[in-house]
mmCIF file of C-alpha atoms in Angstrom:
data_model
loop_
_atom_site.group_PDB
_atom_site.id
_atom_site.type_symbol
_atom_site.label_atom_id
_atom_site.label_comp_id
_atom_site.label_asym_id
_atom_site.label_seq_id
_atom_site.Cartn_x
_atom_site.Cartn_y
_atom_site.Cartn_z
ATOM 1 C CA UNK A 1 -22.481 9.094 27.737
ATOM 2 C CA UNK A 2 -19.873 12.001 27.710
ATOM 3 C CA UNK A 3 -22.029 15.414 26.780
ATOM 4 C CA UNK A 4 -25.570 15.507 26.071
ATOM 5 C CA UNK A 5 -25.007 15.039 22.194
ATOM 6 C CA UNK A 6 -27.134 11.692 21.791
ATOM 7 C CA UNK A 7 -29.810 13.664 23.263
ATOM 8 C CA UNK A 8 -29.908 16.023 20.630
ATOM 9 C CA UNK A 9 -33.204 16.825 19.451
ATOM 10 C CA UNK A 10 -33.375 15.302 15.810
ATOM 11 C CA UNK A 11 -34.716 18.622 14.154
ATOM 12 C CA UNK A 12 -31.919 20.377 15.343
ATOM 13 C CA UNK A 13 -29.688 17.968 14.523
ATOM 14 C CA UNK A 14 -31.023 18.082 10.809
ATOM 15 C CA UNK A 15 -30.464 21.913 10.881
ATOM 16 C CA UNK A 16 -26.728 21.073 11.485
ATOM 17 C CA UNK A 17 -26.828 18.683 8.311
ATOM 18 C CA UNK A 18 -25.189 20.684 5.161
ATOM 19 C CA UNK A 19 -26.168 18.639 2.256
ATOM 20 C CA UNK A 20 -24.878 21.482 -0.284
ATOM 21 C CA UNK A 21 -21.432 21.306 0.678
ATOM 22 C CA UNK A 22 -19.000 17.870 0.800
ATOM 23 C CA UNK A 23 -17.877 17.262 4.350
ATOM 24 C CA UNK A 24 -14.739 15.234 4.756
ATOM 25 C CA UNK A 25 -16.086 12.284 6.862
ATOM 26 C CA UNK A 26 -19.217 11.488 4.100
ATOM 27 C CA UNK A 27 -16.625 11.846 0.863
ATOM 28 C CA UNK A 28 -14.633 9.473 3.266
ATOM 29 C CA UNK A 29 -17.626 6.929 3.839
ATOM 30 C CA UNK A 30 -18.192 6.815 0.068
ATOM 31 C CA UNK A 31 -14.976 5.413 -0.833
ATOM 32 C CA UNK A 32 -15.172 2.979 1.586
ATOM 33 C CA UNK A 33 -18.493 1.771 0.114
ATOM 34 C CA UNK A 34 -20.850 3.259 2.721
ATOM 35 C CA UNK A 35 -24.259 4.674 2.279
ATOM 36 C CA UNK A 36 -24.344 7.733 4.495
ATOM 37 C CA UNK A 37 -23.557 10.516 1.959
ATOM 38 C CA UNK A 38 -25.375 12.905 -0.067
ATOM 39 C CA UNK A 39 -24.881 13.850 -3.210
ATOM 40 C CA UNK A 40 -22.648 16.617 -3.191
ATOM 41 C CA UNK A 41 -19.993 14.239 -0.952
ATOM 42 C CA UNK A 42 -20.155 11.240 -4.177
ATOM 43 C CA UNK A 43 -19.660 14.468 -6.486
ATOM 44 C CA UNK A 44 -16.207 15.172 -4.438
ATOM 45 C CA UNK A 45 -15.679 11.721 -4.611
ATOM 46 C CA UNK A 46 -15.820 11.206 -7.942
ATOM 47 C CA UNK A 47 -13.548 13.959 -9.108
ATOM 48 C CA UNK A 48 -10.848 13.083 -6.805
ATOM 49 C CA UNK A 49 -10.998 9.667 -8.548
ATOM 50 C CA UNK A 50 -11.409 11.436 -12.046
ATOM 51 C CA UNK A 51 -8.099 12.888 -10.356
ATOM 52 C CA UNK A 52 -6.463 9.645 -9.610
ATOM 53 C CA UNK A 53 -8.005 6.951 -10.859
ATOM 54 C CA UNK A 54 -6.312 3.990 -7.875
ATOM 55 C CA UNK A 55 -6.888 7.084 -5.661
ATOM 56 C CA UNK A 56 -9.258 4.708 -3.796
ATOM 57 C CA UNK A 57 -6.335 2.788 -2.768
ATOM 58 C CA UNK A 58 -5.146 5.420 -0.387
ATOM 59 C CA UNK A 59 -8.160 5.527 1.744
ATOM 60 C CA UNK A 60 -8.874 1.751 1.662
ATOM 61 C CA UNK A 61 -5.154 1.007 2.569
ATOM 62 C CA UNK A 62 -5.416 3.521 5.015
ATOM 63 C CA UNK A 63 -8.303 1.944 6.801
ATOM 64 C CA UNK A 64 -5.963 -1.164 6.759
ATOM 65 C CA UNK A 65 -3.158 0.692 8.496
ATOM 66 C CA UNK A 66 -5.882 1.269 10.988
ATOM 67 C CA UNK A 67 -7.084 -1.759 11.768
ATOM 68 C CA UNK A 68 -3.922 -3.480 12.175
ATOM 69 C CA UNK A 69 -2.571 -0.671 14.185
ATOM 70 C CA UNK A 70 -5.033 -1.481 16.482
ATOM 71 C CA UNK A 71 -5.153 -4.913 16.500
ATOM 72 C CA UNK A 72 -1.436 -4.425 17.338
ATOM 73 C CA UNK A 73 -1.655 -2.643 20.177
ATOM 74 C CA UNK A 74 -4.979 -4.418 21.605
ATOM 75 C CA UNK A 75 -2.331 -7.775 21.110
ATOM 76 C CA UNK A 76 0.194 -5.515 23.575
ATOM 77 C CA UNK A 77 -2.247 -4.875 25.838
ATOM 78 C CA UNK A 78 -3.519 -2.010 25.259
ATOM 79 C CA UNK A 79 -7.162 -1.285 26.782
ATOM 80 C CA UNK A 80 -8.618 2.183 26.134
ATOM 81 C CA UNK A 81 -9.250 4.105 22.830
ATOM 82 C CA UNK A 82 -9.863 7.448 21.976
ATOM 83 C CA UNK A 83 -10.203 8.137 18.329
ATOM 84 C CA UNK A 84 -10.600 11.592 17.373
ATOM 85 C CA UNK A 85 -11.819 12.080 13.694
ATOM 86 C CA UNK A 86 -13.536 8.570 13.487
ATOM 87 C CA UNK A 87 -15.926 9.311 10.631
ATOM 88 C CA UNK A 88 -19.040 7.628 9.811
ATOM 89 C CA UNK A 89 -19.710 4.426 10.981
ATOM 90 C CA UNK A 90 -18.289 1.345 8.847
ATOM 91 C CA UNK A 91 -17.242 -2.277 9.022
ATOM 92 C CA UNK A 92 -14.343 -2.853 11.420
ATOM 93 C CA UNK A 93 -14.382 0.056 13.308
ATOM 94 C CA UNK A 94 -12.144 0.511 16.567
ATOM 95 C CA UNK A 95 -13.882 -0.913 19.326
ATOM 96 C CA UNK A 96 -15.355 -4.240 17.058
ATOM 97 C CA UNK A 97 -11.180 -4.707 16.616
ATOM 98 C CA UNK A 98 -10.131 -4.175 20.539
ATOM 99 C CA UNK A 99 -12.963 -5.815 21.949
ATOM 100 C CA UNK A 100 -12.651 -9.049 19.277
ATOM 101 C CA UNK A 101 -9.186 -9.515 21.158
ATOM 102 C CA UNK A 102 -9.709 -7.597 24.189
ATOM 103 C CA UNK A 103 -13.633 -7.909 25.240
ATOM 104 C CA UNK A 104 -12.920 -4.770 28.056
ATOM 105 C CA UNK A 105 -11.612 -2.973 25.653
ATOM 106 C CA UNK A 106 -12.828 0.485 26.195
ATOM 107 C CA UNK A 107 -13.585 3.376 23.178
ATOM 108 C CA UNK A 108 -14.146 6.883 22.968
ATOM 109 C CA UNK A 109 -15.328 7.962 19.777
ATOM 110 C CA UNK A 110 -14.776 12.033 18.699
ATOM 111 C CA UNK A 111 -16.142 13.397 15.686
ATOM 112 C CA UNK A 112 -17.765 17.197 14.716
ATOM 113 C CA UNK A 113 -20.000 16.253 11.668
ATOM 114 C CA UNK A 114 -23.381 16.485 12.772
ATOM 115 C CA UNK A 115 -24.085 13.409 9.720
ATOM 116 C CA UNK A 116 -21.879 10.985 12.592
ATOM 117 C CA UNK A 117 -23.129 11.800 15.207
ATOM 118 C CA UNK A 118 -26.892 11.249 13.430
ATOM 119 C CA UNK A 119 -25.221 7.733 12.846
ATOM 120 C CA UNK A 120 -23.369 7.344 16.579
ATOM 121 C CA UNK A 121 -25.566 4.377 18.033
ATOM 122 C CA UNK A 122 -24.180 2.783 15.644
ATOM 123 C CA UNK A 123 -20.822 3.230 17.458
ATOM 124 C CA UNK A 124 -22.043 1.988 20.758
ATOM 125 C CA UNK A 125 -22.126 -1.378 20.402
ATOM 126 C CA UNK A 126 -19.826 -2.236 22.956
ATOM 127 C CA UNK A 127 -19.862 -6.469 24.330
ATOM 128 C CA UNK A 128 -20.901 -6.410 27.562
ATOM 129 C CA UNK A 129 -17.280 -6.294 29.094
ATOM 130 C CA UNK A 130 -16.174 -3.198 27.482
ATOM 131 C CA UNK A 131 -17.569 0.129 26.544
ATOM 132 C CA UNK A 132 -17.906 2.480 24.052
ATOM 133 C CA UNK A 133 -18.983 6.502 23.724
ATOM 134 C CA UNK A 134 -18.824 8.999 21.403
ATOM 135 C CA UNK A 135 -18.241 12.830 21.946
ATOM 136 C CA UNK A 136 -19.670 15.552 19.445
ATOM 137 C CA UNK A 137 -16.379 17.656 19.431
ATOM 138 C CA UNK A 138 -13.499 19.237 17.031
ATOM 139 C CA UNK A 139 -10.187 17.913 16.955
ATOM 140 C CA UNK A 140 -9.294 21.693 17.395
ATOM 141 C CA UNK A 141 -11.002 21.726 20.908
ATOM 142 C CA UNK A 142 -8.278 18.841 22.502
ATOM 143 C CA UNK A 143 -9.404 20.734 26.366
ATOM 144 C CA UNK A 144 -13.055 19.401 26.085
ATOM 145 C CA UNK A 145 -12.395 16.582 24.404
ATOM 146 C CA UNK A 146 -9.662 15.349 27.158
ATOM 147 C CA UNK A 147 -12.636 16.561 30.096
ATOM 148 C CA UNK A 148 -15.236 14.472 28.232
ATOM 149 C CA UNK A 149 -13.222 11.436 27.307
ATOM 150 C CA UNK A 150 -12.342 10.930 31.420
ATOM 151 C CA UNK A 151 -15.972 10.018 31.965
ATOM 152 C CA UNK A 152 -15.329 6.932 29.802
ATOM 153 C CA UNK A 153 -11.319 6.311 30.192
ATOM 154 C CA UNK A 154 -9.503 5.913 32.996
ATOM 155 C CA UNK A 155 -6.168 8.477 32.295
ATOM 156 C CA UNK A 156 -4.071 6.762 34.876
ATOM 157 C CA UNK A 157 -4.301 3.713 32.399
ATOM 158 C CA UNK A 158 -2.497 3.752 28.807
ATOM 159 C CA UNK A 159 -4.942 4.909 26.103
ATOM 160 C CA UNK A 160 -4.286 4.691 22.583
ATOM 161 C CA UNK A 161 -4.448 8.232 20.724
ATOM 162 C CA UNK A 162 -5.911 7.552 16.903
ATOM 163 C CA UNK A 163 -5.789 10.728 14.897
ATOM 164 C CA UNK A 164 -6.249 8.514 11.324
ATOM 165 C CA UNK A 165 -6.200 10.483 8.652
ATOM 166 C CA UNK A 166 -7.539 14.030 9.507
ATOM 167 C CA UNK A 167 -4.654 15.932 11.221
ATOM 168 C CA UNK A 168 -4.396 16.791 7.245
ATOM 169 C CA UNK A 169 -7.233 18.795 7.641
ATOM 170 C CA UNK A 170 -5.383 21.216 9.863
ATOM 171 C CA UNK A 171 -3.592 24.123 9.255
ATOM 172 C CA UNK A 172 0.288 23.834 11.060
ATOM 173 C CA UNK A 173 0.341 26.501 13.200
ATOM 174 C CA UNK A 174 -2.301 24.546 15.100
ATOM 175 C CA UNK A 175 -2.032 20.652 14.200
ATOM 176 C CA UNK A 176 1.494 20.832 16.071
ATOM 177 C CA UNK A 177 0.325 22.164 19.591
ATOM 178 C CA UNK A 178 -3.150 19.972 19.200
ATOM 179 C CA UNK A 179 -1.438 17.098 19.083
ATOM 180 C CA UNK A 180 1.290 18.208 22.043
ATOM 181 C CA UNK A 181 -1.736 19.098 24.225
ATOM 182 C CA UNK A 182 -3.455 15.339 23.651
ATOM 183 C CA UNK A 183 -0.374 13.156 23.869
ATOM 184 C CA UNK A 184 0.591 15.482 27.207
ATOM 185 C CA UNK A 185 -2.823 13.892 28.899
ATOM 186 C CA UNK A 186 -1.780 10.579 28.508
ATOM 187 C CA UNK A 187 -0.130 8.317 31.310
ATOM 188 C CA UNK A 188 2.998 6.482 30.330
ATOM 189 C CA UNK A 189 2.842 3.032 27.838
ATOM 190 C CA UNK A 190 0.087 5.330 26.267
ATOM 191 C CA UNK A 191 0.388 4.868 22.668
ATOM 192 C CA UNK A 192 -0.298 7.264 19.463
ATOM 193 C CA UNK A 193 -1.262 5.817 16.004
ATOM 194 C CA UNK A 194 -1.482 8.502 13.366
ATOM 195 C CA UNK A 195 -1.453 9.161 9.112
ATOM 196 C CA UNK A 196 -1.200 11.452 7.390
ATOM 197 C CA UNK A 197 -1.704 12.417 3.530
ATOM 198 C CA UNK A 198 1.442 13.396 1.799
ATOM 199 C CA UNK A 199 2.930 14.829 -1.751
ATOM 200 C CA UNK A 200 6.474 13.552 -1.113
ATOM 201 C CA UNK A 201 6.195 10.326 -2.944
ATOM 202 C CA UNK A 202 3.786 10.920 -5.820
ATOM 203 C CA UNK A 203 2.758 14.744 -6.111
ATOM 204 C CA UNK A 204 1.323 14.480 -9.527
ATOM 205 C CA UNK A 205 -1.804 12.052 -8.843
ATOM 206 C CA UNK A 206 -1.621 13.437 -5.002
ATOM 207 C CA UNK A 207 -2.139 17.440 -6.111
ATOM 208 C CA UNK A 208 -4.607 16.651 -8.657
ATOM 209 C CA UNK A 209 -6.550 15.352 -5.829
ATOM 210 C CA UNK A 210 -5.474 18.270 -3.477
ATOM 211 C CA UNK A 211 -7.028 20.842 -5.893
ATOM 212 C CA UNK A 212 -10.437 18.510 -6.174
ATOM 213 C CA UNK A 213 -11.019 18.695 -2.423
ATOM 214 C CA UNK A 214 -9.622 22.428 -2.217
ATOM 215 C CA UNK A 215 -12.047 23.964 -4.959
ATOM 216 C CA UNK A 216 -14.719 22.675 -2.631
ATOM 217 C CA UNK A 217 -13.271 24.389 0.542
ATOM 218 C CA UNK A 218 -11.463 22.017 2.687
ATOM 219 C CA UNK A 219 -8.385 22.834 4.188
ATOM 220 C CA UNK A 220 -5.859 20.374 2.749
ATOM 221 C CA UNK A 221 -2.221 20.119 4.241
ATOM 222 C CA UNK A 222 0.298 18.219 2.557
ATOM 223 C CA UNK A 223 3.661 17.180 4.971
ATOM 224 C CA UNK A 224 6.382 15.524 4.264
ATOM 225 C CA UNK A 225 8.072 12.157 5.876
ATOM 226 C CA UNK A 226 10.127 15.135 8.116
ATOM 227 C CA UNK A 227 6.785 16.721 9.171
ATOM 228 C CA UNK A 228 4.760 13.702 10.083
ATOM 229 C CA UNK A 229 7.833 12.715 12.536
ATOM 230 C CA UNK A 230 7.905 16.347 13.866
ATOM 231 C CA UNK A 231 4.437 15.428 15.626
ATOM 232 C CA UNK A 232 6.478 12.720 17.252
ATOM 233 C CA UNK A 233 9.525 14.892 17.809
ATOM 234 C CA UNK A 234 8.295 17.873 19.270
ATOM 235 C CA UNK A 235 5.869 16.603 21.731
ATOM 236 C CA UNK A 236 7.646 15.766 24.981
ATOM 237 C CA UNK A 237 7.867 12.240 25.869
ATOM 238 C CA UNK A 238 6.583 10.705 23.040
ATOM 239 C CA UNK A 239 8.971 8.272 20.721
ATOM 240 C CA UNK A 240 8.114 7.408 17.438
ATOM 241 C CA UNK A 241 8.010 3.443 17.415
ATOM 242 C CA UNK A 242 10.602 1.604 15.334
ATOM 243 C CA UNK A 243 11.285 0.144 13.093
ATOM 244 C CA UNK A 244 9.495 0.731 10.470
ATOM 245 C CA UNK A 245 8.704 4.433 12.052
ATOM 246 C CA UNK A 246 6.904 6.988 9.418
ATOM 247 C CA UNK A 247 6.156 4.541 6.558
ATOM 248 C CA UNK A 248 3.627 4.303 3.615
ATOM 249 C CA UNK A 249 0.498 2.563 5.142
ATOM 250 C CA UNK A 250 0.452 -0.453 3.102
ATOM 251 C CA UNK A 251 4.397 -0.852 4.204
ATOM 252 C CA UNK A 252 3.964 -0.739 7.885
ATOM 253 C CA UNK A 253 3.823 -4.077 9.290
ATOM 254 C CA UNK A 254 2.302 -5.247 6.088
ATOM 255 C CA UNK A 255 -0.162 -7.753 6.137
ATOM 256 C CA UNK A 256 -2.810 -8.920 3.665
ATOM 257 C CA UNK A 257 -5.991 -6.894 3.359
ATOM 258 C CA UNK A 258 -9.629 -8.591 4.168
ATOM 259 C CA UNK A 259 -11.108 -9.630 0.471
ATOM 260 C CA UNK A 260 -13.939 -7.158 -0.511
ATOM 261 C CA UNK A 261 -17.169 -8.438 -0.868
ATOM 262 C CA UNK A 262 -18.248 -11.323 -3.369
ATOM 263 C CA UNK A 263 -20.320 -9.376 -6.882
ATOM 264 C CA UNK A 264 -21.143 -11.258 -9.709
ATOM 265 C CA UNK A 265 -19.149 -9.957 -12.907
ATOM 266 C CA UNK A 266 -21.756 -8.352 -14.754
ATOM 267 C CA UNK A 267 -23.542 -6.789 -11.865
ATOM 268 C CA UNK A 268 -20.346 -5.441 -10.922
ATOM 269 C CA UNK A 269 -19.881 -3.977 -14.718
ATOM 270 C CA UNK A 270 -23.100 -2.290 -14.127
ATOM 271 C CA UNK A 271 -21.897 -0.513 -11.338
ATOM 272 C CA UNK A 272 -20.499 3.355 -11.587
ATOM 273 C CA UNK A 273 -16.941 4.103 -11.281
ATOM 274 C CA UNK A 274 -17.597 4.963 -7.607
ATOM 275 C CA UNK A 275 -19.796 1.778 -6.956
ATOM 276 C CA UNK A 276 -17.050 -0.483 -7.838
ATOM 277 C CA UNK A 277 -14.916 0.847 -5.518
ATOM 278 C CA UNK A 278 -16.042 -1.322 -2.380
ATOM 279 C CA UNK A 279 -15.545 -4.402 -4.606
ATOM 280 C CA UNK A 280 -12.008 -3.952 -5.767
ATOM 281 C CA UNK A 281 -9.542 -6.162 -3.841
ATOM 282 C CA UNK A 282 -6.817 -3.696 -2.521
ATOM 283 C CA UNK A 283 -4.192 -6.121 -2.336
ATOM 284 C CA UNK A 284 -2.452 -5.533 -6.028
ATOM 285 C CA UNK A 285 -1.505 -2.073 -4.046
ATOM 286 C CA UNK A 286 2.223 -1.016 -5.401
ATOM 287 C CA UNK A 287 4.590 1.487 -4.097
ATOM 288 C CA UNK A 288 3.216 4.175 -6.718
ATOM 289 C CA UNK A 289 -0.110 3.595 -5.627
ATOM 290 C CA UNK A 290 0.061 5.413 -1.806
ATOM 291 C CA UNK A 291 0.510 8.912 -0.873
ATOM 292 C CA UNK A 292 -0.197 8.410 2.807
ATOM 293 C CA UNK A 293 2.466 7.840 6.229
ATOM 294 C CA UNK A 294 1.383 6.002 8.970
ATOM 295 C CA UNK A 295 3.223 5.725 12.399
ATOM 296 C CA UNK A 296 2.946 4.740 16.224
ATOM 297 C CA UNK A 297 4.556 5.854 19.523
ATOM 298 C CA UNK A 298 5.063 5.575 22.544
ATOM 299 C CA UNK A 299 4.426 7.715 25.399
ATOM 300 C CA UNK A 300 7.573 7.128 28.143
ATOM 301 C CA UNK A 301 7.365 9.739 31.420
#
């Protein structure tokens, strides 16, 4: 196990546990139907869909991007996983897509909120062919997450960089170089899957939701279609794969999405706004639905 973080002893890790202040990974878990949140997170949640009412849409579809990015590159041949940002523990997560196609698939979770890592076995439920670990770390600490991730990958292999949906959580004048200083580690036919939130295609509903999550102190970072390919651009030796390149999520290789769970009609009218969410099928998404890129590359030395 990299670090000593599953070893944690569980008062301490309680102290860690802010349940008066959303955190971006539990307002994440509730609108993808999960249980590990507190109040305060379903709060967040629920203004950002008072916000945008099909805001739902861009996290769901963005977990979609996700899983068949991965199941892409597992079908390639890729065999090792580090996904930084990974957030609480859900259905389909990395390593149950690899290892479904690749059984030695190996994963290396990375995550900083102290509710995920309460969560982590959860994570490690690697077959008995592949492996999985997770690493209590900050996306802004790339050194010590490289130095713990080796214990678990093998760096003169390809590894697949995932940095879903949280490099918008970083301010640019250190998102650019974090990024340069991960992708740098990685051997060539290493691959990076990424998204990123964005105002460029619908910045009324997207805004709204910007000033929800702001008002409650996250750092939010809108970029454009040009500043999602900059990560690709700027960071030597990595290509961005295309086509389709930077793309709305539900438009890159688009596929249908798994049917949510079965609810009986008037149980599911019972339900809060929020509550539904996990039940609506995603796949009447439209064009004005999405305000997030997604994108791949290719690491060539």
């Amino acid at each position: 196990m990299p670090g000593d973080a599953l070893e944690m002893d569980p008062a301490e890790l309680r102290k860690r546990i802010d349940t008066t202040k959303a955190h971006s990974a539990r307002v994440y878990d509730v609108f993808l139907g999960g249980k590990d949140n507190y109040p305060v997170d379903r709060e967040a949640a629920a203004a950002a869909l008072a916000a945008n009412p099909r805001g739902y849409l861009d996290v769901r579809h963005n977990r979609d991007f996700m899983r068949r990015a991965v199941t892409r590159l597992a079908e390639e041949g890729v065999r090792q996983f580090l996904d930084v940002g990974t957030g609480l523990p859900t259905g389909e997560n990395v390593h149950q897509i690899a290892q479904r196609i690749a059984p030695d698939s190996r994963v290396v979770y990375v995550d900083n909120d102290p509710v995920v890592l309460a969560h982590a076995r959860a994570l490690l439920t690697s077959g008995p062919e592949g492996r999985t670990d997770y690493i209590d770390a900050d996306l802004d600490e790339p050194g010590r997450i490289l130095e713990l991730a080796a214990q678990t990958l093998d760096f003169g292999e390809p590894v697949a960089l995932c940095l879903v949906a949280v490099l918008h959580f970083v301010e640019d004048e250190r998102a650019y170089p974090i990024v340069r200083e991960l992708v740098e580690a990685l051997p060539d036919g290493s691959r990076l899957v990424l998204s990123h939130l964005t105002d460029e295609m619908h910045p009324g509903p997207a805004r709204a939701v910007q000033r929800t999550y702001t008002e409650r102190g996250f750092t939010f970072v809108f970029r454009s279609r040009a500043e999602v390919e900059r990560f690709f651009e700027e960071t030597p030796g990595l290509g961005l794969d295309a086509p389709p390149g930077v793309a709305p999520v539900h438009r890159w290789h688009p596929g249908a999405a798994p049917l949510p769970p079965a609810i009986d009609a008037e149980e599911f009218e019972a339900l809060d706004d929020i509550e539904k969410i996990r039940y609506r099928d995603i796949n009447d998404v439209t064009d004005d639905d999405i305000n997030v890129y997604g994108a791949t590359g290719t690491v060539t030395l």
